Amino acid sequence: MSITLSYSELAALIKARAGVTVDPLDLERPGSHFDEFGVDSLGLLGVVGELENRHGLKVTAGAESAKTPAEFLELVNTSFAAKAGA
């Protein structure tokens, strides 16, 4: 079973774990950066922790340091795909 995190799910996780409300369409906008939305590495660390707890899979190290939503989703989804196929 493959797990894929979407921009909508990421927005919900950011609200739940970082306390920041972000529109999924803004996250999806090319060139958007987490700092535009007030989301820092600690907020992303909370998101990573929630994903790991929820799915029982480790996320690639460094995902919490991603600068953009696209980079974060790429790291997380690649990590989940690799571990689901293992």
mmCIF file with all atom_site columns, C-alpha atoms in Angstrom:
data_model
loop_
_atom_site.group_PDB
_atom_site.id
_atom_site.type_symbol
_atom_site.label_atom_id
_atom_site.label_alt_id
_atom_site.label_comp_id
_atom_site.label_asym_id
_atom_site.label_entity_id
_atom_site.label_seq_id
_atom_site.pdbx_PDB_ins_code
_atom_site.Cartn_x
_atom_site.Cartn_y
_atom_site.Cartn_z
_atom_site.occupancy
_atom_site.B_iso_or_equiv
_atom_site.pdbx_formal_charge
_atom_site.auth_seq_id
_atom_site.auth_comp_id
_atom_site.auth_asym_id
_atom_site.auth_atom_id
_atom_site.pdbx_PDB_model_num
ATOM 1  C CA . MET A 1 1  ? 0.000  0.000  0.000  1.00 0.00 ? 1  MET A CA 1
ATOM 2  C CA . SER A 1 2  ? 1.406  3.340  -1.074 1.00 0.00 ? 2  SER A CA 1
ATOM 3  C CA . ILE A 1 3  ? 0.938  6.470  1.024  1.00 0.00 ? 3  ILE A CA 1
ATOM 4  C CA . THR A 1 4  ? 0.886  9.832  -0.736 1.00 0.00 ? 4  THR A CA 1
ATOM 5  C CA . LEU A 1 5  ? 0.622  13.107 1.155  1.00 0.00 ? 5  LEU A CA 1
ATOM 6  C CA . SER A 1 6  ? -1.352 15.833 -0.654 1.00 0.00 ? 6  SER A CA 1
ATOM 7  C CA . TYR A 1 7  ? -1.245 19.603 -0.286 1.00 0.00 ? 7  TYR A CA 1
ATOM 8  C CA . SER A 1 8  ? -4.659 19.498 1.423  1.00 0.00 ? 8  SER A CA 1
ATOM 9  C CA . GLU A 1 9  ? -3.428 16.956 3.963  1.00 0.00 ? 9  GLU A CA 1
ATOM 10 C CA . LEU A 1 10 ? -0.259 18.975 4.498  1.00 0.00 ? 10 LEU A CA 1
ATOM 11 C CA . ALA A 1 11 ? -2.328 22.117 5.172  1.00 0.00 ? 11 ALA A CA 1
ATOM 12 C CA . ALA A 1 12 ? -4.404 20.228 7.761  1.00 0.00 ? 12 ALA A CA 1
ATOM 13 C CA . LEU A 1 13 ? -1.263 18.871 9.443  1.00 0.00 ? 13 LEU A CA 1
ATOM 14 C CA . ILE A 1 14 ? 0.330  22.332 9.531  1.00 0.00 ? 14 ILE A CA 1
ATOM 15 C CA . LYS A 1 15 ? -2.789 23.695 11.234 1.00 0.00 ? 15 LYS A CA 1
ATOM 16 C CA . ALA A 1 16 ? -2.893 20.818 13.738 1.00 0.00 ? 16 ALA A CA 1
ATOM 17 C CA . ARG A 1 17 ? 0.824  20.628 14.544 1.00 0.00 ? 17 ARG A CA 1
ATOM 18 C CA . ALA A 1 18 ? 2.191  24.123 13.858 1.00 0.00 ? 18 ALA A CA 1
ATOM 19 C CA . GLY A 1 19 ? -0.947 26.118 14.660 1.00 0.00 ? 19 GLY A CA 1
ATOM 20 C CA . VAL A 1 20 ? -0.847 27.943 11.330 1.00 0.00 ? 20 VAL A CA 1
ATOM 21 C CA . THR A 1 21 ? -3.813 28.054 8.952  1.00 0.00 ? 21 THR A CA 1
ATOM 22 C CA . VAL A 1 22 ? -2.683 27.794 5.336  1.00 0.00 ? 22 VAL A CA 1
ATOM 23 C CA . ASP A 1 23 ? -4.776 27.440 2.189  1.00 0.00 ? 23 ASP A CA 1
ATOM 24 C CA . PRO A 1 24 ? -3.740 24.293 0.280  1.00 0.00 ? 24 PRO A CA 1
ATOM 25 C CA . LEU A 1 25 ? -3.788 26.297 -2.962 1.00 0.00 ? 25 LEU A CA 1
ATOM 26 C CA . ASP A 1 26 ? -1.200 28.674 -1.495 1.00 0.00 ? 26 ASP A CA 1
ATOM 27 C CA . LEU A 1 27 ? 1.004  25.711 -0.553 1.00 0.00 ? 27 LEU A CA 1
ATOM 28 C CA . GLU A 1 28 ? 0.671  24.372 -4.093 1.00 0.00 ? 28 GLU A CA 1
ATOM 29 C CA . ARG A 1 29 ? 1.622  27.686 -5.726 1.00 0.00 ? 29 ARG A CA 1
ATOM 30 C CA . PRO A 1 30 ? 4.986  27.370 -7.522 1.00 0.00 ? 30 PRO A CA 1
ATOM 31 C CA . GLY A 1 31 ? 7.724  29.193 -5.648 1.00 0.00 ? 31 GLY A CA 1
ATOM 32 C CA . SER A 1 32 ? 5.896  29.270 -2.312 1.00 0.00 ? 32 SER A CA 1
ATOM 33 C CA . HIS A 1 33 ? 8.087  28.980 0.785  1.00 0.00 ? 33 HIS A CA 1
ATOM 34 C CA . PHE A 1 34 ? 7.150  27.899 4.292  1.00 0.00 ? 34 PHE A CA 1
ATOM 35 C CA . ASP A 1 35 ? 8.504  31.141 5.762  1.00 0.00 ? 35 ASP A CA 1
ATOM 36 C CA . GLU A 1 36 ? 5.811  33.074 3.824  1.00 0.00 ? 36 GLU A CA 1
ATOM 37 C CA . PHE A 1 37 ? 3.222  31.291 5.939  1.00 0.00 ? 37 PHE A CA 1
ATOM 38 C CA . GLY A 1 38 ? 5.043  31.534 9.260  1.00 0.00 ? 38 GLY A CA 1
ATOM 39 C CA . VAL A 1 39 ? 5.907  27.830 9.317  1.00 0.00 ? 39 VAL A CA 1
ATOM 40 C CA . ASP A 1 40 ? 9.384  27.072 10.673 1.00 0.00 ? 40 ASP A CA 1
ATOM 41 C CA . SER A 1 41 ? 11.421 23.897 11.115 1.00 0.00 ? 41 SER A CA 1
ATOM 42 C CA . LEU A 1 42 ? 9.857  23.233 14.534 1.00 0.00 ? 42 LEU A CA 1
ATOM 43 C CA . GLY A 1 43 ? 6.410  23.318 12.974 1.00 0.00 ? 43 GLY A CA 1
ATOM 44 C CA . LEU A 1 44 ? 7.550  20.944 10.256 1.00 0.00 ? 44 LEU A CA 1
ATOM 45 C CA . LEU A 1 45 ? 9.111  18.686 12.878 1.00 0.00 ? 45 LEU A CA 1
ATOM 46 C CA . GLY A 1 46 ? 5.659  18.399 14.440 1.00 0.00 ? 46 GLY A CA 1
ATOM 47 C CA . VAL A 1 47 ? 4.198  17.512 11.044 1.00 0.00 ? 47 VAL A CA 1
ATOM 48 C CA . VAL A 1 48 ? 6.909  14.879 10.481 1.00 0.00 ? 48 VAL A CA 1
ATOM 49 C CA . GLY A 1 49 ? 6.283  13.395 13.929 1.00 0.00 ? 49 GLY A CA 1
ATOM 50 C CA . GLU A 1 50 ? 2.555  13.170 13.266 1.00 0.00 ? 50 GLU A CA 1
ATOM 51 C CA . LEU A 1 51 ? 3.138  11.480 9.900  1.00 0.00 ? 51 LEU A CA 1
ATOM 52 C CA . GLU A 1 52 ? 5.530  8.962  11.430 1.00 0.00 ? 52 GLU A CA 1
ATOM 53 C CA . ASN A 1 53 ? 3.099  8.154  14.256 1.00 0.00 ? 53 ASN A CA 1
ATOM 54 C CA . ARG A 1 54 ? 0.121  7.933  11.943 1.00 0.00 ? 54 ARG A CA 1
ATOM 55 C CA . HIS A 1 55 ? 1.742  5.696  9.332  1.00 0.00 ? 55 HIS A CA 1
ATOM 56 C CA . GLY A 1 56 ? 4.383  3.855  11.351 1.00 0.00 ? 56 GLY A CA 1
ATOM 57 C CA . LEU A 1 57 ? 7.095  4.821  8.860  1.00 0.00 ? 57 LEU A CA 1
ATOM 58 C CA . LYS A 1 58 ? 10.161 7.005  9.310  1.00 0.00 ? 58 LYS A CA 1
ATOM 59 C CA . VAL A 1 59 ? 10.356 10.093 7.110  1.00 0.00 ? 59 VAL A CA 1
ATOM 60 C CA . THR A 1 60 ? 13.646 10.885 5.393  1.00 0.00 ? 60 THR A CA 1
ATOM 61 C CA . ALA A 1 61 ? 15.984 12.876 7.636  1.00 0.00 ? 61 ALA A CA 1
ATOM 62 C CA . GLY A 1 62 ? 15.961 16.553 6.775  1.00 0.00 ? 62 GLY A CA 1
ATOM 63 C CA . ALA A 1 63 ? 12.308 16.808 5.744  1.00 0.00 ? 63 ALA A CA 1
ATOM 64 C CA . GLU A 1 64 ? 11.744 19.218 8.630  1.00 0.00 ? 64 GLU A CA 1
ATOM 65 C CA . SER A 1 65 ? 14.331 21.530 7.037  1.00 0.00 ? 65 SER A CA 1
ATOM 66 C CA . ALA A 1 66 ? 12.546 21.733 3.677  1.00 0.00 ? 66 ALA A CA 1
ATOM 67 C CA . LYS A 1 67 ? 12.155 25.311 2.488  1.00 0.00 ? 67 LYS A CA 1
ATOM 68 C CA . THR A 1 68 ? 9.151  24.778 0.225  1.00 0.00 ? 68 THR A CA 1
ATOM 69 C CA . PRO A 1 69 ? 5.963  22.733 0.400  1.00 0.00 ? 69 PRO A CA 1
ATOM 70 C CA . ALA A 1 70 ? 6.885  21.044 -2.894 1.00 0.00 ? 70 ALA A CA 1
ATOM 71 C CA . GLU A 1 71 ? 10.276 20.002 -1.493 1.00 0.00 ? 71 GLU A CA 1
ATOM 72 C CA . PHE A 1 72 ? 8.649  18.699 1.694  1.00 0.00 ? 72 PHE A CA 1
ATOM 73 C CA . LEU A 1 73 ? 6.063  16.642 -0.199 1.00 0.00 ? 73 LEU A CA 1
ATOM 74 C CA . GLU A 1 74 ? 8.752  15.232 -2.494 1.00 0.00 ? 74 GLU A CA 1
ATOM 75 C CA . LEU A 1 75 ? 10.863 14.117 0.479  1.00 0.00 ? 75 LEU A CA 1
ATOM 76 C CA . VAL A 1 76 ? 7.925  12.658 2.399  1.00 0.00 ? 76 VAL A CA 1
ATOM 77 C CA . ASN A 1 77 ? 6.267  10.919 -0.545 1.00 0.00 ? 77 ASN A CA 1
ATOM 78 C CA . THR A 1 78 ? 9.559  9.493  -1.833 1.00 0.00 ? 78 THR A CA 1
ATOM 79 C CA . SER A 1 79 ? 10.368 8.269  1.665  1.00 0.00 ? 79 SER A CA 1
ATOM 80 C CA . PHE A 1 80 ? 6.973  6.598  2.080  1.00 0.00 ? 80 PHE A CA 1
ATOM 81 C CA . ALA A 1 81 ? 7.096  5.039  -1.398 1.00 0.00 ? 81 ALA A CA 1
ATOM 82 C CA . ALA A 1 82 ? 10.566 3.583  -0.773 1.00 0.00 ? 82 ALA A CA 1
ATOM 83 C CA . LYS A 1 83 ? 9.588  2.156  2.606  1.00 0.00 ? 83 LYS A CA 1
ATOM 84 C CA . ALA A 1 84 ? 6.234  0.810  1.411  1.00 0.00 ? 84 ALA A CA 1
ATOM 85 C CA . GLY A 1 85 ? 8.008  -1.032 -1.405 1.00 0.00 ? 85 GLY A CA 1
ATOM 86 C CA . ALA A 1 86 ? 10.671 -2.487 0.903  1.00 0.00 ? 86 ALA A CA 1
#
